Amino acid sequence: MAKRALITGITGQDGSYLAEYLLDLGYDVFGMVRRSSTENLERIDHIKNDIEFMQADLLDQASLDKAMDTSRPDEIYNLAAQSFVPTSWSQPVLTAEFTGLGVTRILESMRNFAPEAKFYQASSSEMYGKVREVPQNELTPFHPRSPYAVAKAYGHHITVNYRESYGLFAASGILFNHESPRRGREFVTRKITDGVARIKLGMAEKLALGTLDAQRDWGYAGDYVRAMHLMLQHDQPDDFVVATGQTHSVRNFLEVAFNHVGLNYEDYVVQDPRYMRPAEVDQLIGDNSKARQILGWEPTVSFEQLVTMMVDSDLQLLGG
Ligand code: NAP
Ligand code: G4F
């Protein structure tokens, strides 16, 4: 019999890649979507007929219980969250509700309706924040720097707590930044590649950004959803860092993206205080040795390949 997977956040970047991956493996995929006045299935349009959708919201326990009871999943991937760091300062309580308490609500549903299932929590390298060691591994202490990161730290700890309290198979993947042509346009990578494509095609003149000095360990989302699945195939629930082990600044990203279309970023980029954050995460770099050794996972897409893939995709989308 085919395995059954419930994905929350299936309309997001990671949800779309994970759904594709699990369908290819022969899973029955159940996708949780929240009610909206307009359809929001752009990233999964090509596979939507293969997914069974269920309407539910991280704020509403009854809807989560119903989704869990109806799908009776073998595997639950909790990817839904308010995931944009700047919004977490303007909507800190909502972010805590979605990104933090939402995890407890899903775990409670699992405990009541699918206690034998395996659970994946989408934890984040943002939890390391003002980093305590370089590179960061599964034992590095957290120092969150935004309401989003605080909420994610809660989500991580409650996942570990339900594993220890109730013996649930609850794994936490501490994923470093991962990007793709399906990344939301407000995140810096996609904002840059979309901006480069617009400038190249004569549709824009400038690109306004915040700090260019922040450094991130950027990988490819398609690689990272494989790691999520591997964590749930392991014989015991655990925490895993998923990262490339390399870090690059926003400035490096700009150089590669603009060079790819024969332009110099210094001629187009302006800094705008609106995009500066009240507290910044200066540098993230992950130690992926545990995932490599125990899960046999490794990234397949280099930084340069990632940047050029995203620029080419945005050029094509804009008709270039
Ligand atoms: P994303 O593109 O922003 O997708 C977020 C998803 O959550 C969307 O499907 C969204 O639905 C859904 N959602 C938001 N609030 C909800 C609610 N109240 N009820 C139900 N669904 C809700 O995020 P992503 O990049 O795919 O990331 C997936 C997860 O990994 C997130 O939890 C994120 O915080 C975490 N993470 C991401 C990264 C990264 O670099 N991408 C790194 C570490 C951790 P709508 O389409 O309706 O808005
Ligand atoms: O692309 P970002 O918005 O991603 P950020 O804040 O690192 O968070 C992402 O990765 C986390 C994993 O570590 C996820 F948990 C989270 O959900 C999200 O997916 O910003 C990256 C860096 C920051 O230092 C930011 O200050 O880019 C800098 N930046 C500079 N100018 C900008 C901009 N970020 C955005 N979004 N927009 C700018 O104009």
Coordinates of C-alpha atoms and ligand atoms in Angstrom, one line a residue:
M1 CA 0.0 0.0 0.0
A2 CA 1.2 3.5 -0.8
K3 CA 2.6 5.6 2.1
R4 CA 0.5 8.6 3.0
A5 CA 2.1 12.0 3.6
L6 CA 0.4 15.1 5.0
I7 CA 2.2 18.4 4.0
T8 CA 1.3 21.7 5.7
G9 CA 2.5 24.7 3.7
I10 CA 2.2 22.8 0.5
T11 CA 1.6 26.0 -1.5
G12 CA 5.1 27.4 -0.4
Q13 CA 8.5 26.9 -2.0
D14 CA 9.5 23.8 0.0
G15 CA 6.0 22.3 0.0
S16 CA 6.0 22.3 -3.8
Y17 CA 9.3 20.6 -4.1
L18 CA 8.5 18.1 -1.4
A19 CA 5.1 17.2 -2.9
E20 CA 6.8 16.6 -6.3
Y21 CA 9.5 14.4 -4.7
L22 CA 7.0 12.3 -2.6
L23 CA 4.6 11.8 -5.6
D24 CA 7.6 10.6 -7.6
L25 CA 8.3 8.1 -4.8
G26 CA 4.7 6.8 -5.1
Y27 CA 3.2 8.5 -2.0
D28 CA -0.4 9.5 -1.6
V29 CA 0.1 13.2 -0.9
F30 CA -2.4 15.2 1.2
G31 CA -1.9 19.0 1.2
M32 CA -3.1 21.4 3.8
V33 CA -4.2 24.8 2.5
R34 CA -5.8 27.7 4.2
R35 CA -8.9 29.4 2.9
S36 CA -8.3 32.3 0.5
S37 CA -10.6 34.4 -1.6
T38 CA -8.3 33.7 -4.6
E39 CA -6.6 30.4 -5.5
N40 CA -3.0 30.2 -4.5
L41 CA -1.7 27.1 -6.2
E42 CA 0.8 28.7 -8.6
R43 CA 3.8 26.6 -7.4
I44 CA 1.9 23.3 -7.5
D45 CA -0.3 23.9 -10.5
H46 CA 1.4 21.2 -12.5
I47 CA 0.7 18.5 -9.8
K48 CA -2.5 19.7 -8.3
N49 CA -4.6 16.9 -9.7
D50 CA -2.4 14.4 -7.9
I51 CA -2.8 16.0 -4.5
E52 CA -5.7 15.6 -2.1
F53 CA -6.3 19.1 -0.6
M54 CA -7.7 19.7 2.9
Q55 CA -8.6 23.1 4.2
A56 CA -7.2 23.9 7.6
D57 CA -5.3 26.6 9.4
L58 CA -2.5 26.6 11.9
L59 CA -4.6 28.8 14.1
D60 CA -7.6 26.4 14.2
Q61 CA -7.3 23.2 16.2
A62 CA -10.5 21.7 15.0
S63 CA -9.5 22.1 11.3
L64 CA -6.1 20.5 12.0
D65 CA -7.7 17.6 13.8
K66 CA -10.0 17.0 10.9
A67 CA -7.1 17.1 8.4
M68 CA -5.2 14.6 10.5
D69 CA -8.2 12.3 11.0
T70 CA -9.1 12.4 7.3
S71 CA -5.6 11.8 5.9
R72 CA -4.4 9.3 8.6
P73 CA -0.8 10.0 7.5
D74 CA 2.3 7.8 7.9
E75 CA 4.4 11.0 7.6
I76 CA 3.6 14.6 8.5
Y77 CA 5.7 17.5 7.2
N78 CA 5.0 20.7 9.1
L79 CA 6.3 23.4 6.6
A80 CA 3.6 26.0 7.2
A81 CA 4.7 29.2 8.9
Q82 CA 4.9 32.9 8.7
S83 CA 8.4 32.6 7.2
F84 CA 9.4 36.2 6.3
V85 CA 11.7 37.6 9.0
P86 CA 10.9 41.3 8.6
T87 CA 7.2 40.7 8.9
S88 CA 7.9 39.1 12.3
W89 CA 8.7 42.6 13.7
S90 CA 5.5 44.1 12.3
Q91 CA 3.3 41.1 13.3
P92 CA 5.1 39.5 16.2
V93 CA 2.1 38.0 17.9
L94 CA 0.7 36.5 14.7
T95 CA 4.2 35.1 13.9
A96 CA 4.3 33.4 17.4
E97 CA 0.8 32.0 16.8
F98 CA 1.6 30.5 13.3
T99 CA 5.3 29.7 13.6
G100 CA 5.5 28.8 17.3
L101 CA 2.2 27.7 18.8
G102 CA 1.1 26.2 15.4
V103 CA 3.7 23.5 15.9
T104 CA 2.1 22.5 19.2
R105 CA -1.4 22.4 17.7
I106 CA -0.1 20.0 14.9
L107 CA 1.7 17.8 17.5
E108 CA -1.5 17.6 19.6
S109 CA -3.5 16.6 16.5
M110 CA -0.8 14.0 15.7
R111 CA -0.9 12.7 19.3
N112 CA -4.7 12.3 19.2
F113 CA -5.2 11.1 15.7
A114 CA -2.0 9.7 14.2
P115 CA 0.4 8.8 17.1
E116 CA 2.2 6.2 15.0
A117 CA 3.1 8.7 12.3
K118 CA 6.5 10.3 11.8
F119 CA 6.7 14.1 12.2
Y120 CA 9.1 16.6 10.5
Q121 CA 9.4 20.1 11.9
A122 CA 10.8 22.9 9.7
S123 CA 13.3 24.4 12.1
S124 CA 15.6 27.2 11.0
S125 CA 19.2 28.3 11.2
E126 CA 17.8 31.7 12.2
M127 CA 17.6 30.2 15.7
Y128 CA 21.4 30.5 15.9
G129 CA 21.1 34.3 15.3
K130 CA 24.0 36.0 17.0
V131 CA 26.1 32.9 16.6
R132 CA 27.8 31.2 19.5
E133 CA 30.2 29.2 17.4
V134 CA 31.3 28.8 13.8
P135 CA 30.2 26.6 12.0
Q136 CA 26.9 25.9 13.7
N137 CA 25.9 22.2 14.4
E138 CA 23.1 20.4 16.2
L139 CA 24.5 21.3 19.7
T140 CA 25.3 25.0 19.1
P141 CA 23.2 27.1 21.5
F142 CA 20.5 29.4 20.1
H143 CA 20.5 33.2 20.3
P144 CA 17.5 34.2 18.2
R145 CA 17.5 37.8 16.8
S146 CA 14.0 38.2 15.5
P147 CA 10.4 37.4 16.7
Y148 CA 10.5 34.8 13.8
A149 CA 13.6 33.1 15.2
V150 CA 12.2 33.1 18.7
A151 CA 9.0 31.4 17.5
K152 CA 11.1 28.8 15.5
A153 CA 13.2 28.1 18.7
Y154 CA 9.9 27.4 20.5
G155 CA 8.8 25.1 17.6
H156 CA 12.1 23.2 17.8
H157 CA 12.0 22.8 21.6
I158 CA 8.3 21.7 21.6
T159 CA 9.1 19.1 18.9
V160 CA 12.0 17.7 21.0
N161 CA 9.7 17.8 24.1
Y162 CA 6.9 15.8 22.5
R163 CA 9.5 13.3 21.3
E164 CA 10.8 12.9 24.9
S165 CA 7.4 13.3 26.7
Y166 CA 5.2 11.0 24.6
G167 CA 7.7 8.9 22.6
L168 CA 6.5 10.4 19.3
F169 CA 8.7 10.1 16.2
A170 CA 9.3 13.8 15.9
A171 CA 12.3 15.1 14.0
S172 CA 13.6 18.6 13.7
G173 CA 15.5 19.7 10.6
I174 CA 17.6 22.8 11.2
L175 CA 17.7 24.0 7.7
F176 CA 19.9 26.8 6.5
N177 CA 18.7 29.2 3.8
H178 CA 17.6 27.4 0.7
E179 CA 16.5 29.0 -2.5
S180 CA 15.1 28.2 -6.0
P181 CA 13.3 29.8 -8.9
R182 CA 10.1 29.3 -6.7
R183 CA 11.4 31.4 -3.8
G184 CA 9.1 34.2 -2.8
R185 CA 10.1 37.5 -4.4
E186 CA 10.5 39.3 -1.0
F187 CA 13.5 37.2 0.0
V188 CA 16.8 38.7 -0.9
T189 CA 18.0 36.0 -3.4
R190 CA 14.8 36.1 -5.5
K191 CA 14.6 39.9 -5.1
I192 CA 18.0 40.1 -6.6
T193 CA 17.5 37.7 -9.5
D194 CA 14.1 39.2 -10.4
G195 CA 15.8 42.7 -10.2
V196 CA 18.7 41.6 -12.4
A197 CA 16.3 40.2 -15.0
R198 CA 14.2 43.4 -15.0
I199 CA 17.3 45.6 -15.3
K200 CA 18.7 43.5 -18.1
L201 CA 15.4 43.6 -20.0
G202 CA 15.1 47.4 -19.6
M203 CA 12.1 47.1 -17.2
A204 CA 13.8 48.6 -14.1
E205 CA 16.8 50.9 -13.5
K206 CA 17.7 50.3 -9.8
L207 CA 17.5 47.7 -7.2
A208 CA 17.1 48.9 -3.6
L209 CA 18.4 46.6 -0.8
G210 CA 19.4 46.6 2.9
T211 CA 22.7 45.4 4.1
L212 CA 25.1 43.9 1.6
D213 CA 27.4 42.5 4.2
A214 CA 25.2 39.8 5.8
Q215 CA 26.4 36.3 5.0
R216 CA 24.3 33.2 4.5
D217 CA 24.8 29.5 3.8
W218 CA 22.6 29.3 0.7
G219 CA 21.6 25.9 -0.8
Y220 CA 19.1 24.7 -3.3
A221 CA 15.6 23.9 -2.0
G222 CA 15.3 20.7 -4.2
D223 CA 18.3 19.2 -2.4
Y224 CA 16.9 20.2 1.0
V225 CA 13.5 18.5 0.7
R226 CA 15.4 15.2 0.1
A227 CA 16.9 15.7 3.5
M228 CA 13.5 16.1 5.1
H229 CA 12.3 12.8 3.7
L230 CA 15.5 11.0 4.8
M231 CA 15.1 12.2 8.4
L232 CA 11.7 10.4 8.5
Q233 CA 13.2 7.2 7.0
H234 CA 15.9 7.0 9.7
D235 CA 15.2 4.4 12.5
Q236 CA 15.0 7.1 15.2
P237 CA 13.8 10.7 15.5
D238 CA 16.6 13.2 15.8
D239 CA 17.8 16.7 15.0
F240 CA 19.8 17.4 11.8
V241 CA 21.5 20.5 10.4
V242 CA 21.1 20.8 6.7
A243 CA 23.5 23.2 5.0
T244 CA 26.1 23.4 2.3
G245 CA 29.0 24.3 4.7
Q246 CA 29.8 27.4 2.7
T247 CA 28.9 31.0 3.3
H248 CA 28.5 34.0 0.9
S249 CA 27.6 37.6 1.4
V250 CA 24.7 39.4 -0.2
R251 CA 27.4 41.3 -2.1
N252 CA 28.8 38.0 -3.5
F253 CA 25.3 37.0 -4.6
L254 CA 25.0 40.3 -6.4
E255 CA 28.3 39.9 -8.1
V256 CA 27.5 36.5 -9.5
A257 CA 24.0 37.4 -10.5
F258 CA 24.9 40.7 -12.3
N259 CA 28.0 39.2 -13.9
H260 CA 25.9 36.4 -15.4
V261 CA 24.1 39.0 -17.6
G262 CA 27.3 41.0 -18.3
L263 CA 26.5 43.9 -15.8
N264 CA 28.2 45.4 -12.8
Y265 CA 26.0 45.5 -9.6
E266 CA 27.7 48.7 -8.4
D267 CA 26.0 50.6 -11.3
Y268 CA 22.5 49.5 -10.2
V269 CA 22.2 48.7 -6.5
V270 CA 21.2 51.4 -4.0
Q271 CA 20.9 50.9 -0.2
D272 CA 17.7 51.8 1.4
P273 CA 17.2 52.1 5.2
R274 CA 13.7 50.6 4.9
Y275 CA 15.3 47.2 4.3
M276 CA 17.6 47.3 7.3
R277 CA 16.5 45.1 10.3
P278 CA 16.3 46.1 14.0
A279 CA 18.6 43.3 14.8
E280 CA 20.6 41.5 12.1
V281 CA 22.0 38.0 11.7
D282 CA 25.5 38.7 10.4
Q283 CA 26.8 35.3 9.4
L284 CA 25.5 31.8 9.2
I285 CA 27.4 28.7 8.2
G286 CA 26.3 25.2 8.9
D287 CA 28.2 22.0 9.8
N288 CA 26.3 19.3 7.8
S289 CA 28.5 16.3 8.9
K290 CA 25.8 14.6 10.9
A291 CA 23.3 14.7 8.0
R292 CA 26.1 13.4 5.7
Q293 CA 27.2 10.6 8.0
I294 CA 23.9 9.4 9.3
L295 CA 21.5 10.2 6.5
G296 CA 23.9 9.9 3.5
W297 CA 22.6 13.3 2.4
E298 CA 24.7 15.8 0.4
P299 CA 24.0 19.0 -1.6
T300 CA 24.2 18.7 -5.4
V301 CA 23.9 22.3 -6.5
S302 CA 26.8 24.8 -6.0
F303 CA 26.3 28.5 -5.1
E304 CA 27.2 29.6 -8.7
Q305 CA 24.7 27.1 -10.2
L306 CA 22.0 28.2 -7.8
V307 CA 22.4 31.9 -8.6
T308 CA 22.6 31.5 -12.4
M309 CA 19.6 29.0 -12.3
M310 CA 17.5 31.7 -10.6
V311 CA 18.6 34.5 -12.9
D312 CA 17.9 32.4 -16.0
S313 CA 14.5 31.4 -14.7
D314 CA 13.6 35.1 -14.0
L315 CA 14.8 36.2 -17.4
Q316 CA 12.6 33.5 -19.0
L317 CA 9.6 34.3 -16.8
L318 CA 9.8 38.0 -17.9
G319 CA 10.0 37.0 -21.5
G320 CA 13.8 37.5 -22.1
Ligands
NAP1 P1 7.0 29.8 2.3 O1 7.3 29.7 0.8 O2 6.8 31.1 2.9 O3 5.7 28.9 2.6 C1 5.0 29.0 3.8 C2 3.8 28.2 3.7 O4 3.1 28.2 5.0 C3 2.8 28.6 2.7 O5 2.2 27.4 2.1 C4 1.7 29.3 3.5 O6 0.4 29.3 2.9 C5 1.7 28.4 4.7 N1 1.0 29.1 5.9 C6 1.4 30.3 6.4 N2 0.6 30.6 7.5 C7 -0.3 29.5 7.5 C8 -1.5 29.2 8.4 N3 -1.8 30.1 9.4 N4 -2.1 28.1 8.2 C9 -1.8 27.3 7.2 N5 -0.7 27.5 6.4 C10 0.0 28.6 6.5 O7 8.2 29.1 3.1 P2 9.3 28.0 2.6 O8 10.5 28.8 2.2 O9 8.7 27.0 1.7 O10 9.7 27.4 4.0 C11 9.0 26.2 4.5 C12 9.2 26.1 6.0 O11 10.6 26.0 6.3 C13 8.7 27.4 6.8 O12 8.3 26.9 8.0 C14 10.0 28.2 7.0 O13 9.9 29.0 8.1 C15 11.0 27.1 7.2 N6 12.4 27.4 6.8 C16 12.6 27.9 5.5 C17 13.9 28.1 5.2 C18 14.3 28.6 3.8 O14 15.4 29.1 3.6 N7 13.4 28.5 2.8 C19 15.0 27.8 6.0 C20 14.7 27.2 7.3 C21 13.4 27.0 7.6 P3 -0.1 30.5 1.9 O15 0.4 30.1 0.5 O16 -1.6 30.4 2.1 O17 0.5 31.8 2.4
G4F2 O1 16.5 36.4 2.2 P1 16.2 36.9 3.6 O2 15.0 37.7 3.8 O3 16.3 35.6 4.5 P2 16.6 35.4 6.1 O4 16.2 36.5 6.9 O5 18.0 34.8 6.2 O6 15.5 34.2 6.4 C1 15.3 33.1 5.5 O7 16.2 32.1 5.9 C2 15.9 31.5 7.2 C3 16.9 30.4 7.4 O8 18.1 30.9 8.0 C4 14.5 31.0 7.2 F1 14.2 30.4 8.4 C5 13.5 32.1 6.9 O9 12.2 31.6 6.9 C6 13.8 32.7 5.6 O10 13.6 31.7 4.6 O11 17.5 37.8 4.1 C7 18.8 37.3 4.0 C8 19.8 38.5 4.3 C9 19.5 39.2 5.6 O12 20.7 39.4 6.3 C10 18.9 40.5 5.1 O13 19.1 41.6 6.0 O14 19.7 39.5 3.3 C11 19.7 40.7 3.9 N1 19.0 41.7 2.9 C12 19.6 42.8 2.4 N2 18.7 43.5 1.7 C13 17.7 41.7 2.5 C14 17.6 42.8 1.7 N3 16.7 40.8 2.8 C15 15.5 41.0 2.2 N4 14.5 40.1 2.3 N5 15.3 42.1 1.4 C16 16.3 43.0 1.1 O15 16.1 44.0 0.4

